[in-house]
Amino acid sequence: MAHTQTKNMKNFKLYFEHYLDILEEAKANTHLTHLEELVLTKGKGGYDQAKGFLTNLLSHLQGKSKRKIGTTVKWDGAPAIFAGKHPDNGKFFVGTKSIFNRDPKINYNEQDIEVNHGHAPGLADKLKKALKHLPKLGIKNIMQGDFMFDSSSVKKENIDGEVHYTFQPNTIKYAVEADSDLGKQIANSVFGIIFHTEYDGLDSPASFGAKVNRLNKVPGVWFDDAFFKDDTGIVNLTDDEVKQVKDLIKTADSIKVDYKDLPSDLLNPYINTEIREGKFLNDPEESYRNFIEWYTTRIKKEVDKRKSVRGKQKLEETLKQKTAQFESQKDDIVNLFKVSSLLSQAKQIFINKYNNAVYNTKHFIDEGEGVLRVTAPEGYVAVDRDGNAVKLVNRLDFSSANFQKDKPGS
């Protein structure tokens, strides 16, 4: 199995040029949007935002950035764990994103975990371990991280003739050489987590990034942040890569789209069906036709479920009206698909560059029956000075695999 790796790193991170020395506020980090989705969900404003990310990243990797923008590694951990002191009572708690529910699920003890999450034994077990180990770190506010491993999930495997410690919290299987510094840390740890976001309180916006240097180092508990640093050298775009990004943006700028009343709430779910099939707007005209077919099938399934004639007729009339509306918007929908595709192509240039950075974990998709397919990290999160953040993920690789695979440890 061919792969290129480097052994001389000290930390379980990717590294990158003078990265992000500021943390800005944003909404609770329970869901992030793919960069190319912004144009689908936010229209013209979303396009401007996506273009802004690309142009700022372009300047940053050319060393010309006047505004700070940075990228964190998007680790493929699960579940997301929130931990810290409750601002109202000072008591330490752990939880999932359900801590932000209207009726929040806050866990101060194991009994709370059983009540709130006992229906999911795997999740409850991880939260109990978090409750046992994370208070030792001295967390002062609220931190969000991704569970990576515990002592029961780390395995020893022989990969390419070398012994590795492996763990698979979600879709990607991580492998670390057993005799490396990181391998020894993992072997001596019973709980591992990557922190990436902080909050001052439950009602406070998120600060993307996490300053783990303030936390206590505790035997048996492995933690880290997701920051790039410049330990492995500077990551720069070539002149050809710069030209490619600029040309893609220029082409996207030239495409006219009337964003008013476009069916954004339907276009995004449709595109996910393409990704499941290993496609992404390869032919916008064909994608439009497939979108109409997808929507028609979706409504007809609902028609079949209705028992009353009146209910069936109402849905059939809705289908007729909507398809007529879509046909009148065909040019704009096709052009929207073109713009989203161009943004995705520009994004991929940055992903490829980051993937070429040096890291000392190996990443695989476990295809079963002992077959491991080499893959890149899950992706990255770009954060601008205004606190906006978007996902940079190769959706035809990682997202497709994520859709098709059951998530372990749920």
GROMACS .gro file of C-alpha atoms in nm, residues 5 52 91 94 102 153-154 160 174 187 201 210 216 219 238 245 248 260 263 267 315 335 341 376 394 408:
model
   26
    5GLN     CA    1   0.465   0.972   0.558
   52GLY     CA    2  -1.420   3.606   0.013
   91LYS     CA    3  -2.028   2.283   3.844
   94VAL     CA    4  -2.023   1.715   2.997
  102ARG     CA    5  -3.448   2.448   2.450
  153SER     CA    6  -1.092   0.136   2.103
  154VAL     CA    7  -0.716   0.143   2.037
  160ASP     CA    8   0.304  -0.255   0.566
  174TYR     CA    9  -0.625   0.655   1.209
  187ALA     CA   10  -0.037   0.352   2.438
  201GLY     CA   11  -2.127   3.033   2.833
  210ALA     CA   12  -0.914   2.619   2.131
  216ASN     CA   13  -0.329   2.069   3.274
  219PRO     CA   14  -0.124   1.115   3.277
  238THR     CA   15   0.251   2.770  -0.693
  245VAL     CA   16  -0.801   2.968  -0.844
  248LEU     CA   17  -1.221   2.968  -1.151
  260LYS     CA   18  -3.469   3.526  -0.593
  263PRO     CA   19  -3.565   2.636  -0.423
  267LEU     CA   20  -3.132   2.186  -0.411
  315LEU     CA   21  -5.000   1.698  -0.344
  335ASN     CA   22  -2.616   2.845  -1.355
  341SER     CA   23  -1.918   2.342  -0.904
  376ALA     CA   24  -0.650   1.212   0.330
  394ASN     CA   25  -1.341   1.659  -0.056
  408PRO     CA   26  -1.924   0.345   1.508
   0.00000   0.00000   0.00000
